[in-house]
Coordinates of C-alpha atoms and ligand atoms in Angstrom, one line a residue:
Chain A
M1 CA -21.6 -10.9 34.5
T2 CA -21.1 -12.0 38.1
V3 CA -18.2 -10.9 40.3
K4 CA -16.9 -14.4 40.6
Q5 CA -16.4 -14.7 36.8
T6 CA -14.6 -11.4 36.4
S7 CA -12.3 -12.1 39.3
R8 CA -10.8 -15.0 37.4
L9 CA -9.2 -12.4 35.1
S10 CA -6.2 -10.3 35.9
Q11 CA -6.6 -6.7 37.0
A12 CA -4.3 -5.7 34.1
V13 CA -6.5 -7.2 31.4
Q14 CA -9.6 -5.9 33.0
R15 CA -8.2 -2.4 32.9
I16 CA -8.1 -2.6 29.1
K17 CA -11.1 -1.1 27.3
P18 CA -12.6 -3.3 24.5
S19 CA -11.6 -2.3 21.0
G20 CA -13.7 0.6 19.6
I21 CA -13.7 -0.9 16.2
R22 CA -15.2 -4.2 17.2
R23 CA -18.8 -2.8 17.4
F24 CA -18.6 -1.5 13.8
F25 CA -17.1 -4.7 12.6
D26 CA -20.0 -6.7 14.0
L27 CA -22.5 -4.3 12.5
A28 CA -20.9 -4.2 9.1
S29 CA -20.5 -8.0 8.9
T30 CA -24.2 -8.4 9.0
M31 CA -24.6 -6.1 5.9
E32 CA -24.2 -6.6 2.2
D33 CA -22.6 -4.3 -0.4
V34 CA -20.7 -2.3 2.1
I35 CA -18.0 -0.1 0.7
S36 CA -15.2 -0.2 3.2
L37 CA -12.9 2.7 3.8
G38 CA -12.2 1.2 7.2
V39 CA -9.4 -1.1 6.2
G40 CA -6.0 -0.3 7.7
E41 CA -4.0 -2.4 5.2
P42 CA -2.9 -2.2 1.5
D43 CA -5.3 -3.3 -1.2
F44 CA -2.4 -4.9 -3.1
V45 CA -1.7 -8.5 -2.8
T46 CA 1.9 -9.2 -1.9
P47 CA 4.0 -9.0 -5.1
W48 CA 4.4 -12.4 -6.7
N49 CA 8.2 -12.6 -6.5
V50 CA 7.9 -12.3 -2.7
R51 CA 5.2 -15.0 -2.5
E52 CA 7.2 -17.2 -4.8
A53 CA 10.4 -16.8 -2.7
S54 CA 8.4 -17.9 0.4
I55 CA 7.0 -20.9 -1.4
A56 CA 10.4 -21.8 -2.7
S57 CA 11.8 -21.7 0.8
M58 CA 9.3 -24.3 1.9
E59 CA 10.0 -26.5 -1.2
R60 CA 13.7 -26.4 -0.2
G61 CA 12.7 -27.6 3.3
Y62 CA 13.2 -24.4 5.3
T63 CA 10.6 -25.3 7.9
A64 CA 12.5 -25.2 11.1
Y65 CA 12.9 -22.4 13.8
T66 CA 15.3 -19.7 12.7
A67 CA 17.7 -17.9 15.0
N68 CA 15.7 -16.1 17.8
A69 CA 16.6 -12.7 16.5
G70 CA 15.7 -13.7 12.9
L71 CA 17.7 -15.1 9.9
P72 CA 21.1 -13.5 9.9
E73 CA 20.8 -12.8 6.2
L74 CA 17.5 -10.9 6.8
R75 CA 19.0 -8.8 9.6
E76 CA 21.9 -8.0 7.4
E77 CA 19.5 -7.0 4.6
I78 CA 17.5 -4.8 7.1
A79 CA 20.8 -3.1 8.2
R80 CA 21.7 -2.4 4.5
Y81 CA 18.2 -1.1 3.9
M82 CA 18.1 1.2 7.0
E83 CA 21.5 2.6 6.0
G84 CA 20.7 3.0 2.3
R85 CA 17.2 4.3 2.6
F86 CA 17.3 6.3 5.9
H87 CA 21.0 6.8 6.5
V88 CA 21.2 5.3 10.0
S89 CA 23.5 2.4 10.5
Y90 CA 22.7 -0.5 12.8
D91 CA 24.7 -3.6 13.6
P92 CA 22.7 -6.5 12.3
M93 CA 23.8 -8.9 15.0
E94 CA 23.4 -6.6 18.1
E95 CA 20.9 -3.9 17.2
I96 CA 18.3 -5.5 15.0
L97 CA 15.5 -8.0 16.0
V98 CA 13.0 -9.6 13.6
T99 CA 9.5 -9.8 15.2
V100 CA 6.0 -11.0 14.6
G101 CA 4.8 -7.8 13.1
A102 CA 5.5 -4.3 14.3
S103 CA 2.7 -5.2 16.8
E104 CA 5.0 -7.6 18.7
A105 CA 7.9 -5.1 18.5
L106 CA 5.8 -2.4 20.1
D107 CA 4.9 -4.7 23.0
L108 CA 8.4 -5.9 23.5
A109 CA 9.7 -2.4 23.5
I110 CA 7.3 -1.2 26.2
R111 CA 7.8 -4.4 28.3
S112 CA 11.6 -3.9 28.1
I113 CA 11.7 -0.4 29.4
V114 CA 8.7 0.3 31.5
D115 CA 8.4 -0.5 35.2
P116 CA 5.0 -0.3 37.0
G117 CA 4.0 3.3 37.7
E118 CA 6.3 4.8 35.1
E119 CA 4.7 7.1 32.6
V120 CA 4.8 6.8 28.9
I121 CA 3.7 9.6 26.7
V122 CA 1.5 8.5 23.8
V123 CA 1.0 11.0 21.1
E124 CA -2.5 10.6 19.8
P125 CA -4.5 10.1 17.6
T126 CA -2.5 7.0 16.9
F127 CA -2.5 3.3 16.3
V128 CA -4.8 1.6 18.8
S129 CA -2.4 -0.7 20.5
Y130 CA -0.1 1.8 22.3
A131 CA -2.2 2.6 25.3
P132 CA -3.3 -1.0 26.1
I133 CA 0.3 -2.2 25.8
V134 CA 1.6 0.4 28.2
S135 CA -1.2 -0.4 30.6
L136 CA -0.6 -4.2 30.4
A137 CA 3.0 -3.5 31.3
G138 CA 1.9 -1.6 34.4
G139 CA 2.9 1.7 33.0
V140 CA 0.8 4.8 33.1
C141 CA -0.3 6.2 29.8
K142 CA -0.1 10.0 29.4
T143 CA -1.8 11.2 26.2
I144 CA -1.2 14.2 24.1
G145 CA -3.9 15.0 21.5
T146 CA -2.4 16.6 18.4
K147 CA -4.4 19.3 16.8
K148 CA -5.9 19.9 13.4
E149 CA -4.6 23.5 13.4
N150 CA -1.1 22.0 13.6
A151 CA -1.8 19.5 10.9
F152 CA -1.7 16.8 13.6
K153 CA 2.0 17.3 14.2
L154 CA 3.4 17.2 17.7
T155 CA 4.7 20.5 19.0
P156 CA 7.6 20.8 21.5
E157 CA 5.3 22.8 23.9
E158 CA 2.7 20.0 23.9
L159 CA 5.5 17.5 24.7
E160 CA 7.1 19.7 27.3
N161 CA 3.8 20.1 29.2
A162 CA 3.1 16.4 29.3
I163 CA 6.5 15.5 30.9
T164 CA 6.7 14.7 34.6
S165 CA 9.5 13.3 36.8
R166 CA 8.0 9.9 36.2
T167 CA 8.1 10.0 32.4
K168 CA 10.2 7.3 30.9
A169 CA 9.5 7.3 27.2
V170 CA 7.5 8.9 24.3
M171 CA 5.7 6.9 21.6
L172 CA 5.7 8.6 18.2
C173 CA 4.1 7.5 14.9
F174 CA 4.9 9.6 11.8
P175 CA 3.7 9.2 9.1
N176 CA 0.7 8.7 11.3
N177 CA -2.2 6.3 11.4
P178 CA -5.0 7.6 11.3
T179 CA -4.2 11.3 10.4
G180 CA -1.5 10.8 7.7
A181 CA 0.5 13.5 9.4
V182 CA 4.3 13.7 8.7
M183 CA 7.0 15.7 10.4
T184 CA 10.0 17.3 8.8
K185 CA 13.5 17.1 10.0
E186 CA 13.4 20.5 11.6
E187 CA 10.1 19.8 13.4
L188 CA 11.5 16.5 14.7
R189 CA 14.7 18.3 15.8
Q190 CA 12.6 20.5 18.1
I191 CA 11.0 17.4 19.6
A192 CA 14.5 15.8 20.0
D193 CA 15.7 18.8 22.0
V194 CA 13.0 18.3 24.5
I195 CA 13.7 14.5 24.7
E196 CA 17.3 15.2 25.3
R197 CA 16.7 17.8 27.9
H198 CA 14.5 15.4 29.9
D199 CA 16.7 12.3 29.2
L200 CA 13.8 10.3 27.7
L201 CA 13.6 7.3 25.5
V202 CA 11.6 7.3 22.2
I203 CA 9.7 4.5 20.6
S204 CA 9.3 5.7 17.0
D205 CA 6.9 3.6 15.0
E206 CA 8.0 4.2 11.4
I207 CA 6.0 1.5 9.7
Y208 CA 4.7 4.0 7.1
A209 CA 8.1 5.5 6.4
E210 CA 8.0 4.3 2.7
L211 CA 4.5 5.7 2.2
T212 CA 5.2 9.5 1.9
Y213 CA 3.9 11.6 -0.9
E214 CA 5.7 15.0 -0.7
E215 CA 8.9 14.7 1.1
E216 CA 11.1 11.7 1.9
H217 CA 10.7 10.3 5.5
Y218 CA 13.3 11.5 8.0
A219 CA 14.1 8.8 10.5
F220 CA 14.0 10.0 14.1
S221 CA 17.1 8.1 15.0
R222 CA 19.0 9.9 12.3
L223 CA 18.8 13.1 14.3
E224 CA 22.0 13.8 16.2
G225 CA 22.0 12.3 19.6
M226 CA 18.8 10.4 19.1
K227 CA 20.1 7.0 17.9
E228 CA 21.2 5.9 21.3
R229 CA 17.7 6.7 22.8
T230 CA 15.4 5.7 20.0
I231 CA 13.8 2.3 19.4
V232 CA 12.7 2.3 15.7
I233 CA 9.7 0.0 15.0
S234 CA 9.0 -1.0 11.5
G235 CA 7.7 -3.9 9.4
F236 CA 6.8 -5.3 6.1
S237 CA 3.0 -5.0 6.4
K238 CA 2.4 -1.6 4.8
A239 CA 5.4 -0.9 2.5
F240 CA 5.5 -4.3 1.0
A241 CA 1.8 -5.2 1.3
M242 CA 2.5 -8.1 3.6
T243 CA 0.0 -7.7 6.5
G244 CA -1.0 -11.3 6.8
W245 CA 2.6 -12.5 6.9
R246 CA 3.1 -11.0 10.4
L247 CA 6.6 -9.7 10.0
G248 CA 8.2 -6.7 11.6
Y249 CA 11.5 -5.6 13.0
V250 CA 13.1 -3.3 15.5
C251 CA 16.3 -1.3 15.3
G252 CA 17.7 0.2 18.5
P253 CA 20.4 0.5 21.1
E254 CA 22.1 -2.8 21.9
D255 CA 21.1 -3.1 25.5
I256 CA 17.4 -2.5 24.8
V257 CA 17.3 -4.8 21.7
S258 CA 18.9 -7.6 23.7
A259 CA 16.3 -7.1 26.5
M260 CA 13.6 -7.3 23.8
L261 CA 15.2 -10.4 22.5
K262 CA 15.1 -12.0 25.9
I263 CA 11.3 -11.6 26.0
H264 CA 10.9 -12.6 22.4
Q265 CA 12.8 -15.8 22.7
Y266 CA 10.5 -17.0 25.5
A267 CA 7.2 -15.6 24.2
M268 CA 7.7 -16.2 20.5
M269 CA 10.9 -18.2 19.8
C270 CA 11.2 -16.6 16.4
A271 CA 9.2 -15.0 13.6
P272 CA 7.8 -17.4 11.0
S273 CA 10.5 -18.8 8.8
Q274 CA 8.5 -18.6 5.6
A275 CA 7.7 -15.0 6.2
Q276 CA 11.3 -14.2 6.8
H277 CA 12.3 -15.7 3.4
G278 CA 9.6 -13.7 1.7
A279 CA 10.8 -10.5 3.4
L280 CA 14.4 -11.1 2.3
E281 CA 13.2 -11.1 -1.3
A282 CA 11.1 -8.0 -0.7
L283 CA 14.1 -6.1 0.6
K284 CA 16.4 -7.4 -2.2
N285 CA 14.1 -7.0 -5.2
G286 CA 11.0 -5.2 -4.1
R287 CA 11.8 -1.5 -4.8
E288 CA 10.1 -1.3 -8.2
D289 CA 6.8 -2.8 -6.9
L290 CA 7.0 -0.5 -3.8
E291 CA 7.4 2.5 -6.0
R292 CA 4.5 1.4 -8.2
M293 CA 2.3 1.1 -5.1
V294 CA 3.4 4.4 -3.6
A295 CA 2.5 6.1 -7.0
S296 CA -0.9 4.6 -6.9
Y297 CA -1.6 5.6 -3.3
R298 CA -0.5 9.2 -4.1
Q299 CA -3.0 9.3 -7.0
R300 CA -5.8 8.0 -4.8
R301 CA -4.8 10.4 -1.9
N302 CA -5.1 13.3 -4.3
Y303 CA -8.4 12.0 -5.6
I304 CA -10.1 11.5 -2.3
V305 CA -8.9 14.7 -0.6
K306 CA -10.0 16.8 -3.6
S307 CA -13.3 15.0 -3.8
F308 CA -13.9 15.5 0.0
T309 CA -13.1 19.2 -0.4
D310 CA -15.5 19.4 -3.4
I311 CA -18.4 18.0 -1.4
G312 CA -17.7 20.3 1.6
L313 CA -15.8 18.0 4.0
S314 CA -12.9 19.8 5.5
C315 CA -9.8 17.6 5.0
H316 CA -6.1 18.4 5.3
M317 CA -3.7 16.9 2.8
P318 CA -2.1 14.0 4.5
G319 CA 1.7 13.7 3.8
G320 CA 1.9 10.0 4.3
A321 CA 0.3 6.6 5.1
F322 CA -2.9 5.8 3.3
Y323 CA -5.6 7.6 5.3
A324 CA -7.6 10.7 4.8
F325 CA -8.8 12.2 8.1
P326 CA -11.6 14.7 7.3
S327 CA -13.5 16.6 10.0
V328 CA -17.2 15.9 10.3
E329 CA -17.9 18.3 13.1
E330 CA -20.0 20.4 10.9
F331 CA -22.5 17.6 10.5
N332 CA -22.3 15.8 13.8
S333 CA -19.9 16.5 16.7
D334 CA -20.1 12.8 17.6
A335 CA -18.0 11.0 15.0
H336 CA -19.2 7.6 16.3
E337 CA -22.8 8.5 15.6
F338 CA -21.8 9.9 12.2
A339 CA -20.0 6.7 11.3
E340 CA -22.8 4.5 12.5
Q341 CA -25.5 6.4 10.6
L342 CA -23.3 6.5 7.5
L343 CA -22.9 2.8 7.6
L344 CA -26.6 2.1 8.2
E345 CA -27.9 4.6 5.7
E346 CA -25.4 4.6 2.9
K347 CA -23.4 1.4 3.6
V348 CA -20.0 3.2 3.7
A349 CA -17.7 2.0 6.4
V350 CA -15.3 4.5 8.0
V351 CA -13.7 4.6 11.4
P352 CA -14.6 7.3 13.9
G353 CA -11.4 9.3 14.8
D354 CA -11.8 9.0 18.6
V355 CA -11.1 5.3 18.4
F356 CA -7.5 6.5 17.9
G357 CA -7.5 8.6 21.0
A358 CA -7.3 12.2 22.0
G359 CA -7.4 14.7 19.1
G360 CA -9.4 12.3 16.9
E361 CA -12.9 13.6 18.0
G362 CA -15.1 14.9 15.3
H363 CA -13.1 13.2 12.6
I364 CA -13.3 10.0 10.6
R365 CA -10.5 7.9 9.2
C366 CA -11.0 7.0 5.6
S367 CA -8.5 4.5 4.1
Y368 CA -7.9 5.2 0.4
A369 CA -6.2 1.9 -0.1
T370 CA -9.1 0.6 -2.1
S371 CA -10.0 0.7 -5.8
L372 CA -10.8 4.0 -7.5
E373 CA -14.2 2.7 -8.4
S374 CA -15.0 2.1 -4.7
L375 CA -13.6 5.5 -3.8
K376 CA -15.9 7.1 -6.3
L377 CA -18.9 5.3 -5.1
A378 CA -18.1 6.0 -1.5
I379 CA -17.8 9.7 -2.2
E380 CA -21.1 9.8 -4.0
R381 CA -22.7 8.1 -1.0
I382 CA -21.0 10.3 1.5
E383 CA -22.2 13.4 -0.4
Q384 CA -25.7 12.0 -0.4
F385 CA -25.4 11.5 3.4
T386 CA -23.9 14.9 4.3
S387 CA -26.1 17.0 1.9
S388 CA -29.2 15.7 3.8
R389 CA -27.7 17.0 7.0
K390 CA -26.6 20.5 6.1
Chain B
M1 CA 8.7 13.1 -20.9
D2 CA 7.1 15.5 -18.4
A3 CA 6.3 13.5 -15.2
K4 CA 2.6 14.5 -15.1
K5 CA 2.1 13.6 -18.8
L6 CA 3.7 10.2 -18.1
E7 CA 1.4 9.7 -15.2
V8 CA -1.6 10.4 -17.4
L9 CA -0.4 7.8 -19.9
R10 CA 0.0 5.2 -17.1
I11 CA -3.5 5.9 -15.8
L12 CA -5.0 5.5 -19.3
E13 CA -3.0 2.4 -19.9
E14 CA -4.5 0.8 -16.8
N15 CA -8.0 2.0 -17.6
A16 CA -8.7 3.9 -20.8
R17 CA -12.1 4.9 -19.5
T18 CA -10.8 7.0 -16.6
D19 CA -12.5 10.4 -17.1
I20 CA -10.8 13.7 -17.3
E21 CA -12.1 14.9 -14.0
T22 CA -10.8 11.9 -12.2
I23 CA -7.4 12.0 -13.9
A24 CA -7.2 15.7 -13.0
K25 CA -7.8 15.0 -9.3
M26 CA -5.4 12.0 -9.3
T27 CA -2.6 13.9 -10.8
D28 CA -3.2 17.2 -9.0
Q29 CA -3.8 19.2 -12.2
S30 CA -6.7 21.1 -13.7
E31 CA -9.0 19.5 -16.2
E32 CA -7.7 21.8 -18.9
E33 CA -4.2 20.7 -18.3
V34 CA -5.1 17.1 -18.6
K35 CA -7.1 17.7 -21.8
A36 CA -4.2 19.5 -23.4
Q37 CA -1.8 16.6 -22.4
I38 CA -4.1 14.0 -24.0
V39 CA -4.5 16.0 -27.2
S40 CA -0.8 16.4 -27.4
L41 CA -0.2 12.7 -26.7
E42 CA -2.7 11.8 -29.5
N43 CA -1.1 14.3 -31.9
E44 CA 2.3 12.8 -31.2
K45 CA 0.9 9.4 -32.0
I46 CA 1.9 8.1 -28.6
L47 CA -1.6 7.6 -27.4
L48 CA -3.0 5.6 -30.4
N49 CA -6.2 4.0 -29.3
Y50 CA -8.6 3.2 -26.4
T51 CA -9.6 -0.4 -26.7
A52 CA -11.2 -3.0 -24.5
V53 CA -9.8 -6.4 -23.5
I54 CA -12.5 -9.0 -24.2
D55 CA -12.6 -12.7 -23.4
W56 CA -14.2 -13.8 -26.7
S57 CA -14.2 -17.4 -25.5
K58 CA -17.1 -16.6 -23.3
V59 CA -19.2 -15.2 -26.1
S60 CA -21.1 -18.0 -27.9
D61 CA -20.5 -18.3 -31.7
Q62 CA -17.7 -15.8 -31.4
E63 CA -14.9 -18.1 -30.0
G64 CA -12.6 -18.0 -33.1
V65 CA -9.0 -19.1 -33.3
T66 CA -5.8 -17.2 -32.9
A67 CA -2.5 -18.3 -34.3
M68 CA 1.1 -17.0 -34.1
I69 CA 3.0 -17.5 -37.3
D70 CA 6.8 -17.4 -37.4
V71 CA 7.9 -16.1 -40.8
K72 CA 11.3 -16.1 -42.4
V73 CA 11.8 -13.6 -45.1
T74 CA 14.5 -12.3 -47.4
P75 CA 15.1 -8.6 -46.6
Q76 CA 15.0 -6.3 -49.6
R77 CA 17.7 -3.8 -50.6
G78 CA 17.0 -0.4 -49.4
V79 CA 13.8 -1.1 -47.4
G80 CA 14.9 -4.1 -45.3
F81 CA 11.9 -5.8 -43.7
D82 CA 9.6 -2.8 -43.9
E83 CA 8.1 -3.4 -47.3
V84 CA 7.1 -7.0 -46.7
A85 CA 5.9 -6.1 -43.2
E86 CA 3.6 -3.5 -44.7
R87 CA 2.2 -6.0 -47.2
I88 CA 1.5 -8.4 -44.4
Y89 CA -0.1 -6.0 -41.8
R90 CA -2.5 -4.6 -44.4
F91 CA -4.4 -7.8 -44.3
P92 CA -7.3 -7.1 -41.8
E93 CA -7.0 -10.6 -40.2
V94 CA -3.5 -9.7 -39.0
R95 CA -4.0 -8.4 -35.4
A96 CA -0.3 -7.8 -34.7
L97 CA 3.0 -7.9 -36.4
Y98 CA 6.5 -7.8 -34.8
L99 CA 10.0 -7.9 -36.2
M100 CA 11.9 -10.4 -34.1
S101 CA 15.5 -11.3 -33.2
G102 CA 16.4 -15.0 -33.4
A103 CA 15.5 -17.9 -35.5
Y104 CA 12.9 -16.2 -37.7
D105 CA 12.2 -12.6 -38.7
L106 CA 8.5 -11.7 -38.4
S107 CA 5.9 -12.8 -35.9
V108 CA 2.4 -12.5 -37.2
V109 CA -0.6 -12.8 -34.9
I110 CA -3.7 -13.7 -36.8
E111 CA -7.3 -14.2 -35.9
G112 CA -9.9 -16.3 -37.9
K113 CA -13.1 -18.1 -37.4
T114 CA -11.7 -21.6 -37.9
M115 CA -8.3 -23.3 -38.3
A116 CA -9.1 -23.9 -41.9
E117 CA -9.6 -20.2 -42.5
I118 CA -6.1 -19.5 -41.0
A119 CA -4.5 -22.3 -42.9
R120 CA -6.0 -20.8 -46.1
F121 CA -4.5 -17.4 -45.2
V122 CA -1.1 -18.9 -44.7
S123 CA -1.0 -21.0 -47.8
E124 CA -2.8 -18.5 -50.2
K125 CA -1.8 -15.1 -48.9
L126 CA 1.3 -15.3 -46.7
S127 CA 3.4 -18.0 -48.3
T128 CA 2.8 -16.7 -51.8
L129 CA 4.6 -13.3 -51.0
D130 CA 7.9 -13.3 -52.9
P131 CA 10.2 -12.5 -49.9
V132 CA 8.6 -15.1 -47.6
I133 CA 11.0 -18.2 -47.3
S134 CA 9.1 -20.2 -44.7
T135 CA 6.3 -20.1 -42.1
T136 CA 5.6 -22.0 -38.9
T137 CA 2.1 -21.7 -37.5
H138 CA 1.2 -22.1 -33.8
F139 CA -2.4 -22.1 -32.7
Q140 CA -3.2 -20.6 -29.3
L141 CA -5.2 -23.1 -27.2
K142 CA -6.1 -20.9 -24.2
T143 CA -5.6 -17.4 -23.0
Y144 CA -4.5 -17.1 -19.4
K145 CA -3.4 -13.4 -19.5
H146 CA -3.6 -10.8 -22.2
D147 CA -2.4 -7.2 -22.1
G148 CA -1.7 -7.5 -18.4
V149 CA -5.2 -8.8 -17.7
V150 CA -5.7 -12.3 -16.1
F151 CA -8.6 -14.0 -17.8
E152 CA -9.8 -16.4 -15.1
K153 CA -11.6 -14.7 -12.3
G154 CA -9.3 -13.7 -9.4
E155 CA -9.9 -14.1 -5.7
G156 CA -11.3 -10.6 -5.1
D157 CA -10.7 -8.5 -2.0
Q158 CA -9.9 -10.8 0.9
R159 CA -9.6 -8.1 3.5
I160 CA -11.8 -7.8 6.5
V161 CA -14.1 -4.7 6.6
F162 CA -12.4 -3.0 9.5
S163 CA -8.9 -3.2 10.8
P164 CA -6.9 -0.8 12.9
Ligands
PLP401 C1 1.1 2.7 13.1 C2 1.0 1.2 13.1 N1 1.9 0.5 13.8 C3 1.9 -0.8 13.8 C4 0.9 -1.5 13.1 C5 1.0 -3.0 13.1 O1 1.7 -3.5 12.1 P1 2.1 -5.1 11.9 O2 1.2 -5.6 10.9 O3 3.5 -5.0 11.5 O4 1.9 -5.7 13.2 C6 0.0 -0.8 12.3 C7 -1.1 -1.5 11.6 O5 -2.1 -1.1 11.3 C8 0.0 0.6 12.3 O6 -0.9 1.3 11.6

C-alpha cells in the first residue's frame, strides 16, 4: 500500500488493529464440514411469539421512526424488568435509552464520557470492541489481564495498580465473554470500594446477566453508591436469542444517558421499530422460553467442561455466558497456532483466547451454544488432535 | 419430583437415545445415579417407552391413512367411560385414545392402510359397541408437526462460523 492511499484515512482509524477473528473466518469459510465452536451467539432461533409480534407490528403499519430514545412502552418495560429482575430502579424517561445493540450502547457510553488523552481501564480478556472504541474516541486504553488462578475475576489490587490520575472509567463485563467468569456481590463490593475511592465511572456490560448457572447475577449498579456512577449496558441478543435484530439498551445516570441520546439521535435516529416491538413481547412474555434456554445451556456447559476434563484439557467451570475457556498451554503456548492447526487438521473452529486481549493467551474460547451432537463430535476431534501432541 | 430426575425426563423426552454417560455429564451426576433414576422412572410407569418419530409419508408403500374419530358414548354405571375405553383401545389399529371434554366423549386416533379399511373399522367394530351412540370420522390430510417435531425440513443453522 502506498503512503498516499493510507493518508486518506484518519489517524484514529489507522490506529485500530484489524480483527483477530477475521483471518480464521476467511480460512474456515473455504472449508466444508467444519464444526464451529467459534460462534458468539445463541443457537436458538428467536422464540416464535417474539417474531410474530414483530411481524404483527409491521402488519399494523408501525413502520415509522420511533422516539429517539426508543418506544416509551419499551423503556417502561425495561424499567420494570430491571427493577423486578435485578432490583435497581431507573426512570424510563430519563435514565434509559434503547440502542442498536449493546454494541452501539458501548460506543455511545465511551464517546459521552472520554476526552482525548483520558484513560479507560479495560478488564481483559473481554469482548473485542472495547479497546477500539476507546481508541476511536481518542482515549487511552489501559488493560488489566485477569488470571486463571483467580478464575478470571478482577481483584481490587489489580484494579488499584492500573489507576492513574488520568483514569476516567473502568469497563467491566461479568458474566464474561470469553471466560464465562462471574463475580459475586462481595467480590464486586471490593471493586466498588476502589472505584469510589478514585471517583471513577463504570461501564458495566451485563448482556449475559440472564445466562448464569450457579448464582443469580448481581447488578453492579445495585451496590450502594454505584448507581450514580455506573452505565449499565445490556441487550436482547443473548438472553432472548435476538442477535440479528440489533437491539440493546443502556440504563444509567440521567446526565450521561442524555449525553448518549444526543449522539444517538444524530448518528442513529432510533433503533429499528420492528425490533423494538419484538423486544416488548420478549420482555412481557419471554420468561418461560428464556428459562428453557438457560436450562439447556447449563446442561451443555456441564457436558463440555466435564468432557474437556476427561480428555485432559484443563478447564475451569464457567459460571455464566455460553463459553468454555480451556487452557491449551500444555500442547502449544501459542493459542493462535493451536486453533489454526485444529481447524486445518480436525475441522473444529475455536477462537484463540488472545483475540480477547491480555490474560487470554494460551487459552481457546469454545462456544457451547451448539447442538449436543456437534459438541460430541467436536470433543472427539479435539481429543484426536491433542492426543497426537502429548 | 426431584429436580435432577425431572431433568433426566426432559432430556429423554427430547431425545430418547441420549446415552447414560451424556445424561450424567449434562446433569452433573454419576452414571450410577442416572441409571437408578431411569430404573425408578420405568418402575413407576412414568417413563413408558422410547419410540421414534417417523415420517411414513416418505416411505413408499407405507403411506397409510390416519383418522381421528369423535365418539359419543353412554357412560356405564360404576365404571363410567373406562370400560368402553378399554374395549376400544384393545384394537391394535387404535394408536391413541383420549377422554375429552366438550361435544363428544372419546377421541380415537386410528391408523389403517386405506380409507376403506378405516371405514370398515368404524362401521363393523366401533359403531357396533353397545355404549357407542355416534361417531364422526376426520381423515388427516397432511402432518405438519407431530410430538413437537416439524416434518418439513427446517432452515438449519444460519449462523456464521465465527463471531465475537
Ligand atoms: C460482552 C458482549 N457485549 C456486547 C456484545 C454485543 O451485543 P449486541 O448484539 O447487543 O450488539 C457482545 C456480543 O457478542 C458481547 O459478547
